[in-house]
Amino acid sequence: MTTPPPSLPFLHLQKDGAVLVDVHVMPNAAKTQIQGLHDGTLRVRLHAPPVDGKANLALQAWLAETLGIPKSAVELLRGATARRKQLRVDAHHASQAAWRRLQPEA
């Protein structure tokens, strides 16, 4: 079982084993990629436009793919219309996720 590295300030382990991920989104990018850290959140450049929830769906799909877990394991908790978002990875899949893939390049 894998747990999130405590050195990543944007990951928050919950009592039930789920993990909250704080993200700052920059939509309409040339490609989806991690940009670094921003005010304690993971800054992600998203290829999707911020129209009709497309950026939110793209963010959930990207996070699931990056962590190697099903899309259904990732839920948007806060920030549906904001750049700052909080996503939840369910406990069952959080224990199997590849959290190190979210580390920004130094």
PDB file of N, CA and C in Angstrom:
ATOM      1  N   MET A   1       0.841  -1.189   0.000  1.00  0.00           N
ATOM      2  CA  MET A   1       0.000   0.000   0.000  1.00  0.00           C
ATOM      3  C   MET A   1       0.878   1.242   0.000  1.00  0.00           C
ATOM      4  N   THR A   2       0.482   2.224  -0.775  1.00  0.00           N
ATOM      5  CA  THR A   2       1.224   3.463  -0.889  1.00  0.00           C
ATOM      6  C   THR A   2       0.428   4.582  -0.244  1.00  0.00           C
ATOM      7  N   THR A   3       1.106   5.459   0.461  1.00  0.00           N
ATOM      8  CA  THR A   3       0.447   6.642   1.010  1.00  0.00           C
ATOM      9  C   THR A   3       1.111   7.867   0.419  1.00  0.00           C
ATOM     10  N   PRO A   4       0.413   8.985   0.376  1.00  0.00           N
ATOM     11  CA  PRO A   4       0.996  10.179  -0.215  1.00  0.00           C
ATOM     12  C   PRO A   4       2.214  10.648   0.573  1.00  0.00           C
ATOM     13  N   PRO A   5       3.209  11.124  -0.128  1.00  0.00           N
ATOM     14  CA  PRO A   5       4.381  11.650   0.573  1.00  0.00           C
ATOM     15  C   PRO A   5       3.999  12.880   1.381  1.00  0.00           C
ATOM     16  N   PRO A   6       4.402  12.957   2.637  1.00  0.00           N
ATOM     17  CA  PRO A   6       4.026  14.095   3.474  1.00  0.00           C
ATOM     18  C   PRO A   6       4.670  15.404   3.025  1.00  0.00           C
ATOM     19  N   SER A   7       5.665  15.336   2.159  1.00  0.00           N
ATOM     20  CA  SER A   7       6.354  16.548   1.727  1.00  0.00           C
ATOM     21  C   SER A   7       5.597  17.309   0.640  1.00  0.00           C
ATOM     22  N   LEU A   8       4.474  16.799   0.192  1.00  0.00           N
ATOM     23  CA  LEU A   8       3.699  17.491  -0.835  1.00  0.00           C
ATOM     24  C   LEU A   8       2.561  18.273  -0.170  1.00  0.00           C
ATOM     25  N   PRO A   9       2.652  19.590  -0.159  1.00  0.00           N
ATOM     26  CA  PRO A   9       1.704  20.411   0.607  1.00  0.00           C
ATOM     27  C   PRO A   9       0.278  20.408   0.063  1.00  0.00           C
ATOM     28  N   PHE A  10       0.069  19.956  -1.154  1.00  0.00           N
ATOM     29  CA  PHE A  10      -1.265  19.986  -1.756  1.00  0.00           C
ATOM     30  C   PHE A  10      -2.038  18.696  -1.537  1.00  0.00           C
ATOM     31  N   LEU A  11      -1.447  17.715  -0.850  1.00  0.00           N
ATOM     32  CA  LEU A  11      -2.126  16.453  -0.544  1.00  0.00           C
ATOM     33  C   LEU A  11      -2.514  16.420   0.930  1.00  0.00           C
ATOM     34  N   HIS A  12      -3.750  16.000   1.192  1.00  0.00           N
ATOM     35  CA  HIS A  12      -4.250  15.943   2.566  1.00  0.00           C
ATOM     36  C   HIS A  12      -4.914  14.591   2.803  1.00  0.00           C
ATOM     37  N   LEU A  13      -4.291  13.768   3.622  1.00  0.00           N
ATOM     38  CA  LEU A  13      -4.833  12.448   3.939  1.00  0.00           C
ATOM     39  C   LEU A  13      -5.980  12.594   4.936  1.00  0.00           C
ATOM     40  N   GLN A  14      -7.117  11.996   4.623  1.00  0.00           N
ATOM     41  CA  GLN A  14      -8.295  12.052   5.477  1.00  0.00           C
ATOM     42  C   GLN A  14      -8.333  10.842   6.413  1.00  0.00           C
ATOM     43  N   LYS A  15      -9.141  10.922   7.458  1.00  0.00           N
ATOM     44  CA  LYS A  15      -9.237   9.842   8.438  1.00  0.00           C
ATOM     45  C   LYS A  15      -9.714   8.534   7.819  1.00  0.00           C
ATOM     46  N   ASP A  16     -10.568   8.636   6.794  1.00  0.00           N
ATOM     47  CA  ASP A  16     -11.101   7.422   6.161  1.00  0.00           C
ATOM     48  C   ASP A  16     -10.158   6.827   5.116  1.00  0.00           C
ATOM     49  N   GLY A  17      -8.983   7.455   4.913  1.00  0.00           N
ATOM     50  CA  GLY A  17      -8.017   6.954   3.954  1.00  0.00           C
ATOM     51  C   GLY A  17      -8.074   7.640   2.596  1.00  0.00           C
ATOM     52  N   ALA A  18      -9.110   8.451   2.387  1.00  0.00           N
ATOM     53  CA  ALA A  18      -9.202   9.218   1.137  1.00  0.00           C
ATOM     54  C   ALA A  18      -8.149  10.326   1.153  1.00  0.00           C
ATOM     55  N   VAL A  19      -7.847  10.855  -0.013  1.00  0.00           N
ATOM     56  CA  VAL A  19      -6.864  11.930  -0.119  1.00  0.00           C
ATOM     57  C   VAL A  19      -7.487  13.104  -0.858  1.00  0.00           C
ATOM     58  N   LEU A  20      -7.331  14.302  -0.283  1.00  0.00           N
ATOM     59  CA  LEU A  20      -7.769  15.526  -0.942  1.00  0.00           C
ATOM     60  C   LEU A  20      -6.580  16.128  -1.659  1.00  0.00           C
ATOM     61  N   VAL A  21      -6.825  16.614  -2.870  1.00  0.00           N
ATOM     62  CA  VAL A  21      -5.774  17.209  -3.696  1.00  0.00           C
ATOM     63  C   VAL A  21      -6.182  18.641  -4.017  1.00  0.00           C
ATOM     64  N   ASP A  22      -5.373  19.613  -3.588  1.00  0.00           N
ATOM     65  CA  ASP A  22      -5.626  21.019  -3.880  1.00  0.00           C
ATOM     66  C   ASP A  22      -4.909  21.393  -5.172  1.00  0.00           C
ATOM     67  N   VAL A  23      -5.672  21.965  -6.120  1.00  0.00           N
ATOM     68  CA  VAL A  23      -5.141  22.258  -7.452  1.00  0.00           C
ATOM     69  C   VAL A  23      -5.496  23.684  -7.849  1.00  0.00           C
ATOM     70  N   HIS A  24      -4.552  24.361  -8.494  1.00  0.00           N
ATOM     71  CA  HIS A  24      -4.799  25.657  -9.140  1.00  0.00           C
ATOM     72  C   HIS A  24      -4.737  25.394 -10.639  1.00  0.00           C
ATOM     73  N   VAL A  25      -5.849  25.629 -11.331  1.00  0.00           N
ATOM     74  CA  VAL A  25      -5.967  25.276 -12.749  1.00  0.00           C
ATOM     75  C   VAL A  25      -5.752  26.501 -13.640  1.00  0.00           C
ATOM     76  N   MET A  26      -5.023  26.277 -14.713  1.00  0.00           N
ATOM     77  CA  MET A  26      -4.834  27.291 -15.755  1.00  0.00           C
ATOM     78  C   MET A  26      -5.368  26.681 -17.051  1.00  0.00           C
ATOM     79  N   PRO A  27      -6.633  26.989 -17.424  1.00  0.00           N
ATOM     80  CA  PRO A  27      -7.239  26.384 -18.607  1.00  0.00           C
ATOM     81  C   PRO A  27      -6.694  26.973 -19.911  1.00  0.00           C
ATOM     82  N   ASN A  28      -7.068  26.347 -21.011  1.00  0.00           N
ATOM     83  CA  ASN A  28      -6.703  26.777 -22.366  1.00  0.00           C
ATOM     84  C   ASN A  28      -5.207  26.723 -22.646  1.00  0.00           C
ATOM     85  N   ALA A  29      -4.498  25.813 -22.036  1.00  0.00           N
ATOM     86  CA  ALA A  29      -3.062  25.665 -22.279  1.00  0.00           C
ATOM     87  C   ALA A  29      -2.841  24.849 -23.552  1.00  0.00           C
ATOM     88  N   ALA A  30      -1.631  24.919 -24.068  1.00  0.00           N
ATOM     89  CA  ALA A  30      -1.296  24.149 -25.269  1.00  0.00           C
ATOM     90  C   ALA A  30      -1.373  22.651 -24.999  1.00  0.00           C
ATOM     91  N   LYS A  31      -0.977  22.246 -23.789  1.00  0.00           N
ATOM     92  CA  LYS A  31      -1.108  20.840 -23.396  1.00  0.00           C
ATOM     93  C   LYS A  31      -1.284  20.763 -21.885  1.00  0.00           C
ATOM     94  N   THR A  32      -1.808  19.646 -21.411  1.00  0.00           N
ATOM     95  CA  THR A  32      -2.029  19.461 -19.981  1.00  0.00           C
ATOM     96  C   THR A  32      -0.734  18.991 -19.333  1.00  0.00           C
ATOM     97  N   GLN A  33      -0.312  19.740 -18.302  1.00  0.00           N
ATOM     98  CA  GLN A  33       0.930  19.392 -17.602  1.00  0.00           C
ATOM     99  C   GLN A  33       0.997  20.091 -16.256  1.00  0.00           C
ATOM    100  N   ILE A  34       1.839  19.568 -15.390  1.00  0.00           N
ATOM    101  CA  ILE A  34       2.079  20.189 -14.095  1.00  0.00           C
ATOM    102  C   ILE A  34       2.991  21.395 -14.311  1.00  0.00           C
ATOM    103  N   GLN A  35       2.613  22.531 -13.738  1.00  0.00           N
ATOM    104  CA  GLN A  35       3.370  23.775 -13.886  1.00  0.00           C
ATOM    105  C   GLN A  35       4.241  24.046 -12.657  1.00  0.00           C
ATOM    106  N   GLY A  36       3.931  23.412 -11.529  1.00  0.00           N
ATOM    107  CA  GLY A  36       4.689  23.647 -10.298  1.00  0.00           C
ATOM    108  C   GLY A  36       3.727  23.835  -9.142  1.00  0.00           C
ATOM    109  N   LEU A  37       4.151  24.606  -8.160  1.00  0.00           N
ATOM    110  CA  LEU A  37       3.317  24.894  -6.998  1.00  0.00           C
ATOM    111  C   LEU A  37       2.855  26.344  -7.041  1.00  0.00           C
ATOM    112  N   HIS A  38       1.669  26.587  -6.473  1.00  0.00           N
ATOM    113  CA  HIS A  38       1.132  27.943  -6.386  1.00  0.00           C
ATOM    114  C   HIS A  38       0.349  28.066  -5.091  1.00  0.00           C
ATOM    115  N   ASP A  39       0.875  28.814  -4.147  1.00  0.00           N
ATOM    116  CA  ASP A  39       0.170  29.086  -2.886  1.00  0.00           C
ATOM    117  C   ASP A  39      -0.317  27.804  -2.198  1.00  0.00           C
ATOM    118  N   GLY A  40       0.559  26.814  -2.128  1.00  0.00           N
ATOM    119  CA  GLY A  40       0.231  25.563  -1.446  1.00  0.00           C
ATOM    120  C   GLY A  40      -0.602  24.590  -2.261  1.00  0.00           C
ATOM    121  N   THR A  41      -0.814  24.895  -3.538  1.00  0.00           N
ATOM    122  CA  THR A  41      -1.578  23.992  -4.402  1.00  0.00           C
ATOM    123  C   THR A  41      -0.697  23.524  -5.554  1.00  0.00           C
ATOM    124  N   LEU A  42      -1.137  22.472  -6.204  1.00  0.00           N
ATOM    125  CA  LEU A  42      -0.469  21.983  -7.404  1.00  0.00           C
ATOM    126  C   LEU A  42      -1.009  22.791  -8.583  1.00  0.00           C
ATOM    127  N   ARG A  43      -0.132  23.484  -9.298  1.00  0.00           N
ATOM    128  CA  ARG A  43      -0.566  24.267 -10.466  1.00  0.00           C
ATOM    129  C   ARG A  43      -0.541  23.352 -11.686  1.00  0.00           C
ATOM    130  N   VAL A  44      -1.700  23.259 -12.345  1.00  0.00           N
ATOM    131  CA  VAL A  44      -1.838  22.394 -13.521  1.00  0.00           C
ATOM    132  C   VAL A  44      -2.335  23.226 -14.696  1.00  0.00           C
ATOM    133  N   ARG A  45      -1.612  23.142 -15.798  1.00  0.00           N
ATOM    134  CA  ARG A  45      -2.051  23.762 -17.057  1.00  0.00           C
ATOM    135  C   ARG A  45      -2.923  22.738 -17.772  1.00  0.00           C
ATOM    136  N   LEU A  46      -4.157  23.137 -18.088  1.00  0.00           N
ATOM    137  CA  LEU A  46      -5.122  22.232 -18.727  1.00  0.00           C
ATOM    138  C   LEU A  46      -5.358  22.635 -20.177  1.00  0.00           C
ATOM    139  N   HIS A  47      -5.363  21.655 -21.044  1.00  0.00           N
ATOM    140  CA  HIS A  47      -5.631  21.898 -22.462  1.00  0.00           C
ATOM    141  C   HIS A  47      -7.100  22.276 -22.694  1.00  0.00           C
ATOM    142  N   ALA A  48      -7.977  21.863 -21.821  1.00  0.00           N
ATOM    143  CA  ALA A  48      -9.419  22.066 -22.000  1.00  0.00           C
ATOM    144  C   ALA A  48      -9.837  23.508 -21.702  1.00  0.00           C
ATOM    145  N   PRO A  49     -10.882  23.993 -22.383  1.00  0.00           N
ATOM    146  CA  PRO A  49     -11.414  25.332 -22.100  1.00  0.00           C
ATOM    147  C   PRO A  49     -12.326  25.309 -20.872  1.00  0.00           C
ATOM    148  N   PRO A  50     -12.456  26.443 -20.186  1.00  0.00           N
ATOM    149  CA  PRO A  50     -13.327  26.501 -19.005  1.00  0.00           C
ATOM    150  C   PRO A  50     -14.792  26.744 -19.386  1.00  0.00           C
ATOM    151  N   VAL A  51     -15.335  25.871 -20.203  1.00  0.00           N
ATOM    152  CA  VAL A  51     -16.695  26.039 -20.714  1.00  0.00           C
ATOM    153  C   VAL A  51     -17.514  24.793 -20.397  1.00  0.00           C
ATOM    154  N   ASP A  52     -18.695  24.993 -19.832  1.00  0.00           N
ATOM    155  CA  ASP A  52     -19.637  23.895 -19.568  1.00  0.00           C
ATOM    156  C   ASP A  52     -19.016  22.749 -18.772  1.00  0.00           C
ATOM    157  N   GLY A  53     -18.112  23.040 -17.868  1.00  0.00           N
ATOM    158  CA  GLY A  53     -17.514  22.007 -17.028  1.00  0.00           C
ATOM    159  C   GLY A  53     -16.473  21.141 -17.714  1.00  0.00           C
ATOM    160  N   LYS A  54     -16.088  21.488 -18.944  1.00  0.00           N
ATOM    161  CA  LYS A  54     -15.111  20.672 -19.678  1.00  0.00           C
ATOM    162  C   LYS A  54     -13.757  20.641 -18.974  1.00  0.00           C
ATOM    163  N   ALA A  55     -13.340  21.764 -18.408  1.00  0.00           N
ATOM    164  CA  ALA A  55     -12.057  21.803 -17.700  1.00  0.00           C
ATOM    165  C   ALA A  55     -12.104  20.920 -16.452  1.00  0.00           C
ATOM    166  N   ASN A  56     -13.223  20.908 -15.752  1.00  0.00           N
ATOM    167  CA  ASN A  56     -13.352  20.063 -14.562  1.00  0.00           C
ATOM    168  C   ASN A  56     -13.272  18.584 -14.924  1.00  0.00           C
ATOM    169  N   LEU A  57     -13.969  18.199 -15.972  1.00  0.00           N
ATOM    170  CA  LEU A  57     -13.925  16.802 -16.414  1.00  0.00           C
ATOM    171  C   LEU A  57     -12.527  16.426 -16.889  1.00  0.00           C
ATOM    172  N   ALA A  58     -11.888  17.338 -17.608  1.00  0.00           N
ATOM    173  CA  ALA A  58     -10.529  17.079 -18.094  1.00  0.00           C
ATOM    174  C   ALA A  58      -9.556  16.954 -16.928  1.00  0.00           C
ATOM    175  N   LEU A  59      -9.722  17.781 -15.900  1.00  0.00           N
ATOM    176  CA  LEU A  59      -8.858  17.717 -14.722  1.00  0.00           C
ATOM    177  C   LEU A  59      -9.032  16.383 -14.003  1.00  0.00           C
ATOM    178  N   GLN A  60     -10.274  15.955 -13.811  1.00  0.00           N
ATOM    179  CA  GLN A  60     -10.534  14.674 -13.153  1.00  0.00           C
ATOM    180  C   GLN A  60      -9.934  13.519 -13.956  1.00  0.00           C
ATOM    181  N   ALA A  61     -10.102  13.540 -15.261  1.00  0.00           N
ATOM    182  CA  ALA A  61      -9.569  12.480 -16.113  1.00  0.00           C
ATOM    183  C   ALA A  61      -8.040  12.484 -16.088  1.00  0.00           C
ATOM    184  N   TRP A  62      -7.432  13.676 -16.144  1.00  0.00           N
ATOM    185  CA  TRP A  62      -5.975  13.789 -16.118  1.00  0.00           C
ATOM    186  C   TRP A  62      -5.413  13.269 -14.795  1.00  0.00           C
ATOM    187  N   LEU A  63      -6.039  13.659 -13.676  1.00  0.00           N
ATOM    188  CA  LEU A  63      -5.556  13.223 -12.363  1.00  0.00           C
ATOM    189  C   LEU A  63      -5.653  11.704 -12.245  1.00  0.00           C
ATOM    190  N   ALA A  64      -6.772  11.137 -12.662  1.00  0.00           N
ATOM    191  CA  ALA A  64      -6.953   9.684 -12.605  1.00  0.00           C
ATOM    192  C   ALA A  64      -5.900   8.969 -13.450  1.00  0.00           C
ATOM    193  N   GLU A  65      -5.687   9.457 -14.662  1.00  0.00           N
ATOM    194  CA  GLU A  65      -4.705   8.838 -15.552  1.00  0.00           C
ATOM    195  C   GLU A  65      -3.287   8.961 -14.977  1.00  0.00           C
ATOM    196  N   THR A  66      -2.953  10.122 -14.464  1.00  0.00           N
ATOM    197  CA  THR A  66      -1.629  10.360 -13.894  1.00  0.00           C
ATOM    198  C   THR A  66      -1.362   9.450 -12.694  1.00  0.00           C
ATOM    199  N   LEU A  67      -2.383   9.259 -11.869  1.00  0.00           N
ATOM    200  CA  LEU A  67      -2.234   8.425 -10.674  1.00  0.00           C
ATOM    201  C   LEU A  67      -2.404   6.938 -10.974  1.00  0.00           C
ATOM    202  N   GLY A  68      -2.892   6.607 -12.161  1.00  0.00           N
ATOM    203  CA  GLY A  68      -3.100   5.208 -12.523  1.00  0.00           C
ATOM    204  C   GLY A  68      -4.303   4.577 -11.847  1.00  0.00           C
ATOM    205  N   ILE A  69      -5.362   5.378 -11.679  1.00  0.00           N
ATOM    206  CA  ILE A  69      -6.587   4.894 -11.025  1.00  0.00           C
ATOM    207  C   ILE A  69      -7.778   5.193 -11.945  1.00  0.00           C
ATOM    208  N   PRO A  70      -8.940   4.575 -11.699  1.00  0.00           N
ATOM    209  CA  PRO A  70     -10.116   4.844 -12.535  1.00  0.00           C
ATOM    210  C   PRO A  70     -10.642   6.267 -12.334  1.00  0.00           C
ATOM    211  N   LYS A  71     -11.246   6.816 -13.376  1.00  0.00           N
ATOM    212  CA  LYS A  71     -11.836   8.163 -13.297  1.00  0.00           C
ATOM    213  C   LYS A  71     -12.911   8.236 -12.212  1.00  0.00           C
ATOM    214  N   SER A  72     -13.602   7.142 -12.008  1.00  0.00           N
ATOM    215  CA  SER A  72     -14.680   7.129 -11.010  1.00  0.00           C
ATOM    216  C   SER A  72     -14.160   7.299  -9.589  1.00  0.00           C
ATOM    217  N   ALA A  73     -12.856   7.137  -9.383  1.00  0.00           N
ATOM    218  CA  ALA A  73     -12.265   7.288  -8.051  1.00  0.00           C
ATOM    219  C   ALA A  73     -11.953   8.738  -7.702  1.00  0.00           C
ATOM    220  N   VAL A  74     -12.079   9.640  -8.692  1.00  0.00           N
ATOM    221  CA  VAL A  74     -11.755  11.049  -8.489  1.00  0.00           C
ATOM    222  C   VAL A  74     -13.034  11.874  -8.541  1.00  0.00           C
ATOM    223  N   GLU A  75     -13.237  12.683  -7.490  1.00  0.00           N
ATOM    224  CA  GLU A  75     -14.454  13.488  -7.378  1.00  0.00           C
ATOM    225  C   GLU A  75     -14.068  14.944  -7.132  1.00  0.00           C
ATOM    226  N   LEU A  76     -14.736  15.863  -7.806  1.00  0.00           N
ATOM    227  CA  LEU A  76     -14.530  17.286  -7.574  1.00  0.00           C
ATOM    228  C   LEU A  76     -15.351  17.698  -6.361  1.00  0.00           C
ATOM    229  N   LEU A  77     -14.679  18.174  -5.309  1.00  0.00           N
ATOM    230  CA  LEU A  77     -15.384  18.583  -4.096  1.00  0.00           C
ATOM    231  C   LEU A  77     -15.716  20.070  -4.101  1.00  0.00           C
ATOM    232  N   ARG A  78     -14.732  20.890  -4.447  1.00  0.00           N
ATOM    233  CA  ARG A  78     -14.902  22.345  -4.394  1.00  0.00           C
ATOM    234  C   ARG A  78     -14.278  22.996  -5.626  1.00  0.00           C
ATOM    235  N   GLY A  79     -14.840  24.154  -5.994  1.00  0.00           N
ATOM    236  CA  GLY A  79     -14.237  24.959  -7.040  1.00  0.00           C
ATOM    237  C   GLY A  79     -14.742  24.695  -8.438  1.00  0.00           C
ATOM    238  N   ALA A  80     -15.988  24.302  -8.580  1.00  0.00           N
ATOM    239  CA  ALA A  80     -16.524  23.983  -9.911  1.00  0.00           C
ATOM    240  C   ALA A  80     -16.374  25.137 -10.885  1.00  0.00           C
ATOM    241  N   THR A  81     -16.468  26.374 -10.406  1.00  0.00           N
ATOM    242  CA  THR A  81     -16.360  27.531 -11.303  1.00  0.00           C
ATOM    243  C   THR A  81     -15.144  28.394 -10.985  1.00  0.00           C
ATOM    244  N   ALA A  82     -14.242  27.896 -10.166  1.00  0.00           N
ATOM    245  CA  ALA A  82     -13.055  28.663  -9.779  1.00  0.00           C
ATOM    246  C   ALA A  82     -11.792  28.001 -10.306  1.00  0.00           C
ATOM    247  N   ARG A  83     -10.703  28.741 -10.309  1.00  0.00           N
ATOM    248  CA  ARG A  83      -9.422  28.161 -10.716  1.00  0.00           C
ATOM    249  C   ARG A  83      -8.843  27.270  -9.621  1.00  0.00           C
ATOM    250  N   ARG A  84      -9.137  27.595  -8.383  1.00  0.00           N
ATOM    251  CA  ARG A  84      -8.655  26.785  -7.263  1.00  0.00           C
ATOM    252  C   ARG A  84      -9.691  25.702  -6.979  1.00  0.00           C
ATOM    253  N   LYS A  85      -9.252  24.460  -7.045  1.00  0.00           N
ATOM    254  CA  LYS A  85     -10.172  23.325  -6.898  1.00  0.00           C
ATOM    255  C   LYS A  85      -9.657  22.336  -5.862  1.00  0.00           C
ATOM    256  N   GLN A  86     -10.561  21.560  -5.335  1.00  0.00           N
ATOM    257  CA  GLN A  86     -10.177  20.478  -4.440  1.00  0.00           C
ATOM    258  C   GLN A  86     -10.847  19.209  -4.942  1.00  0.00           C
ATOM    259  N   LEU A  87     -10.024  18.196  -5.175  1.00  0.00           N
ATOM    260  CA  LEU A  87     -10.521  16.907  -5.639  1.00  0.00           C
ATOM    261  C   LEU A  87     -10.287  15.866  -4.556  1.00  0.00           C
ATOM    262  N   ARG A  88     -11.114  14.838  -4.571  1.00  0.00           N
ATOM    263  CA  ARG A  88     -11.017  13.756  -3.587  1.00  0.00           C
ATOM    264  C   ARG A  88     -10.773  12.447  -4.328  1.00  0.00           C
ATOM    265  N   VAL A  89      -9.754  11.724  -3.862  1.00  0.00           N
ATOM    266  CA  VAL A  89      -9.480  10.384  -4.380  1.00  0.00           C
ATOM    267  C   VAL A  89      -9.955   9.415  -3.303  1.00  0.00           C
ATOM    268  N   ASP A  90     -10.856   8.505  -3.660  1.00  0.00           N
ATOM    269  CA  ASP A  90     -11.430   7.611  -2.645  1.00  0.00           C
ATOM    270  C   ASP A  90     -10.366   6.723  -2.006  1.00  0.00           C
ATOM    271  N   ALA A  91     -10.653   6.291  -0.794  1.00  0.00           N
ATOM    272  CA  ALA A  91      -9.680   5.570   0.028  1.00  0.00           C
ATOM    273  C   ALA A  91      -9.170   4.295  -0.639  1.00  0.00           C
ATOM    274  N   HIS A  92     -10.049   3.547  -1.246  1.00  0.00           N
ATOM    275  CA  HIS A  92      -9.647   2.282  -1.863  1.00  0.00           C
ATOM    276  C   HIS A  92      -8.576   2.506  -2.931  1.00  0.00           C
ATOM    277  N   HIS A  93      -8.782   3.507  -3.772  1.00  0.00           N
ATOM    278  CA  HIS A  93      -7.843   3.770  -4.858  1.00  0.00           C
ATOM    279  C   HIS A  93      -6.675   4.636  -4.416  1.00  0.00           C
ATOM    280  N   ALA A  94      -6.863   5.436  -3.371  1.00  0.00           N
ATOM    281  CA  ALA A  94      -5.774   6.285  -2.870  1.00  0.00           C
ATOM    282  C   ALA A  94      -4.599   5.435  -2.414  1.00  0.00           C
ATOM    283  N   SER A  95      -4.899   4.269  -1.874  1.00  0.00           N
ATOM    284  CA  SER A  95      -3.829   3.392  -1.391  1.00  0.00           C
ATOM    285  C   SER A  95      -3.026   2.772  -2.524  1.00  0.00           C
ATOM    286  N   GLN A  96      -3.567   2.829  -3.761  1.00  0.00           N
ATOM    287  CA  GLN A  96      -2.907   2.223  -4.918  1.00  0.00           C
ATOM    288  C   GLN A  96      -2.364   3.265  -5.899  1.00  0.00           C
ATOM    289  N   ALA A  97      -2.601   4.547  -5.608  1.00  0.00           N
ATOM    290  CA  ALA A  97      -2.238   5.610  -6.551  1.00  0.00           C
ATOM    291  C   ALA A  97      -0.737   5.875  -6.578  1.00  0.00           C
ATOM    292  N   ALA A  98      -0.265   6.317  -7.718  1.00  0.00           N
ATOM    293  CA  ALA A  98       1.155   6.650  -7.916  1.00  0.00           C
ATOM    294  C   ALA A  98       1.368   8.133  -7.599  1.00  0.00           C
ATOM    295  N   TRP A  99       1.370   8.480  -6.318  1.00  0.00           N
ATOM    296  CA  TRP A  99       1.415   9.874  -5.872  1.00  0.00           C
ATOM    297  C   TRP A  99       2.684  10.601  -6.304  1.00  0.00           C
ATOM    298  N   ARG A 100       3.774   9.895  -6.436  1.00  0.00           N
ATOM    299  CA  ARG A 100       5.046  10.536  -6.796  1.00  0.00           C
ATOM    300  C   ARG A 100       4.979  11.190  -8.184  1.00  0.00           C
ATOM    301  N   ARG A 101       4.049  10.752  -9.024  1.00  0.00           N
ATOM    302  CA  ARG A 101       3.915  11.342 -10.361  1.00  0.00           C
ATOM    303  C   ARG A 101       3.427  12.783 -10.299  1.00  0.00           C
ATOM    304  N   LEU A 102       2.914  13.209  -9.144  1.00  0.00           N
ATOM    305  CA  LEU A 102       2.420  14.574  -9.003  1.00  0.00           C
ATOM    306  C   LEU A 102       3.490  15.542  -8.526  1.00  0.00           C
ATOM    307  N   GLN A 103       4.675  15.040  -8.237  1.00  0.00           N
ATOM    308  CA  GLN A 103       5.736  15.934  -7.763  1.00  0.00           C
ATOM    309  C   GLN A 103       6.159  16.871  -8.881  1.00  0.00           C
ATOM    310  N   PRO A 104       6.099  18.182  -8.632  1.00  0.00           N
ATOM    311  CA  PRO A 104       6.558  19.140  -9.639  1.00  0.00           C
ATOM    312  C   PRO A 104       8.065  18.994  -9.864  1.00  0.00           C
ATOM    313  N   GLU A 105       8.482  19.280 -11.067  1.00  0.00           N
ATOM    314  CA  GLU A 105       9.909  19.246 -11.379  1.00  0.00           C
ATOM    315  C   GLU A 105      10.612  20.336 -10.589  1.00  0.00           C
ATOM    316  N   ALA A 106      11.804  20.040 -10.130  1.00  0.00           N
ATOM    317  CA  ALA A 106      12.560  21.019  -9.329  1.00  0.00           C
ATOM    318  C   ALA A 106      13.155  22.107 -10.187  1.00  0.00           C
TER     319      ALA A 106
END
